[in-house]
């Protein structure tokens, strides 16, 4: 919500990313091996990194991105898209392992059908914008809310076939911290040497945050998107740094520009048309993007409101989410010149 209100490029959606998840897991294992409390160590790493990000923003460090080429952006975007697709397929394959031992053939089959059904409905509705059926406003509505419609439809199918056991979204019974700890992290429960040594991991996570944020911002600000408002790399970097420090104090996950979600956000606000290229190939081209803060603000306010729907969230099967991950990964491939040249 804060980023949507005060950032320079509100089309960017913040979220957890694969590199940050890997770093956090490694830091946790390191703390466990050394018998050090994780959350205070995590907080100090985050605070040091937040300070470094503010220094980078103040010293015009984002200008170093001019030495990166479009190839770098395309490879980074392709990597994140492949991670989404791989994780979805990996989860589905895991369901089918050792079927003869676990005796859950019906669960595996329904999981696959729900995931593919979610993917198919979301993909079909996303293409509805270029259809000739119905009125333009209805086509736009179906295309924009295709993933939500697919999730709701497949969740209803799963509820209808309730005789088959399915893994559902793990949601808590009440609003609070997972282990009942205080909301804020006690920074002073770890030795002084750990607080100082946290500078090392903080330098590594600063590099990850810097690259994640700026490469995603460059992709969003691509000339292909025909944006009218100017860039704000250093302002956005500073806002991310401040939010990282605040999250660290509460033991919350660090957030940075999420490439796939940001690209899907931009494309949901875009007006496109099919253009015939010189070779006769038809390519979908963006002609206008509605640049606004309202969508990013509304998205995150609705996410906050979802806390009131925890009992309903427990009804969503994980297989439906796998289908959404697959959809997000495939959709973000469109417009990536790296994949276009390969094909």
CSV table of N, CA and C in Angstrom, one decimal, residues 85-99 102 104 108 111-112 115 322:
chain,number,residue,atom,x,y,z
A,85,UNK,N,6.8,-21.6,-13.9
A,85,UNK,CA,6.3,-22.8,-14.6
A,85,UNK,C,6.9,-24.1,-14.0
A,86,UNK,N,8.2,-24.0,-13.7
A,86,UNK,CA,8.9,-25.2,-13.1
A,86,UNK,C,8.3,-25.6,-11.8
A,87,UNK,N,8.0,-24.6,-10.9
A,87,UNK,CA,7.5,-24.9,-9.6
A,87,UNK,C,6.1,-25.5,-9.7
A,88,UNK,N,5.3,-25.0,-10.6
A,88,UNK,CA,3.9,-25.5,-10.8
A,88,UNK,C,4.0,-27.0,-11.2
A,89,UNK,N,4.8,-27.2,-12.2
A,89,UNK,CA,4.9,-28.6,-12.8
A,89,UNK,C,5.5,-29.5,-11.7
A,90,UNK,N,6.5,-29.0,-11.0
A,90,UNK,CA,7.2,-29.9,-10.0
A,90,UNK,C,6.2,-30.3,-8.9
A,91,UNK,N,5.3,-29.4,-8.5
A,91,UNK,CA,4.3,-29.7,-7.5
A,91,UNK,C,3.3,-30.8,-8.0
A,92,UNK,N,2.9,-30.6,-9.3
A,92,UNK,CA,2.0,-31.6,-9.9
A,92,UNK,C,2.7,-33.0,-10.0
A,93,UNK,N,3.9,-33.0,-10.4
A,93,UNK,CA,4.6,-34.3,-10.6
A,93,UNK,C,4.8,-34.9,-9.2
A,94,UNK,N,5.0,-34.2,-8.2
A,94,UNK,CA,5.2,-34.7,-6.8
A,94,UNK,C,3.9,-35.5,-6.4
A,95,UNK,N,2.8,-35.0,-6.8
A,95,UNK,CA,1.5,-35.7,-6.4
A,95,UNK,C,1.5,-37.1,-7.0
A,96,UNK,N,2.1,-37.3,-8.2
A,96,UNK,CA,2.0,-38.6,-8.9
A,96,UNK,C,3.1,-39.5,-8.5
A,97,UNK,N,4.0,-39.1,-7.6
A,97,UNK,CA,5.1,-40.0,-7.2
A,97,UNK,C,4.6,-41.1,-6.2
A,98,UNK,N,5.0,-42.3,-6.4
A,98,UNK,CA,4.7,-43.4,-5.5
A,98,UNK,C,3.2,-43.6,-5.4
A,99,UNK,N,2.5,-43.6,-6.5
A,99,UNK,CA,1.0,-43.8,-6.4
A,99,UNK,C,0.7,-45.1,-5.8
A,102,UNK,N,1.2,-44.9,-1.9
A,102,UNK,CA,0.3,-44.0,-1.2
A,102,UNK,C,-1.2,-44.2,-1.5
A,104,UNK,N,-3.4,-43.0,-3.7
A,104,UNK,CA,-4.2,-41.8,-3.8
A,104,UNK,C,-4.3,-41.4,-5.3
A,108,UNK,N,-4.6,-37.6,-7.1
A,108,UNK,CA,-3.7,-37.1,-8.1
A,108,UNK,C,-4.4,-36.7,-9.4
A,111,UNK,N,-6.3,-33.4,-8.8
A,111,UNK,CA,-5.3,-32.3,-8.7
A,111,UNK,C,-4.9,-31.9,-10.0
A,112,UNK,N,-4.5,-32.8,-10.9
A,112,UNK,CA,-4.1,-32.5,-12.3
A,112,UNK,C,-5.2,-31.8,-13.0
A,115,UNK,N,-5.7,-28.2,-11.8
A,115,UNK,CA,-4.7,-27.3,-12.2
A,115,UNK,C,-4.8,-26.9,-13.7
A,322,UNK,N,-1.6,-24.0,-8.2
A,322,UNK,CA,-0.6,-24.4,-9.2
A,322,UNK,C,-1.0,-24.0,-10.6
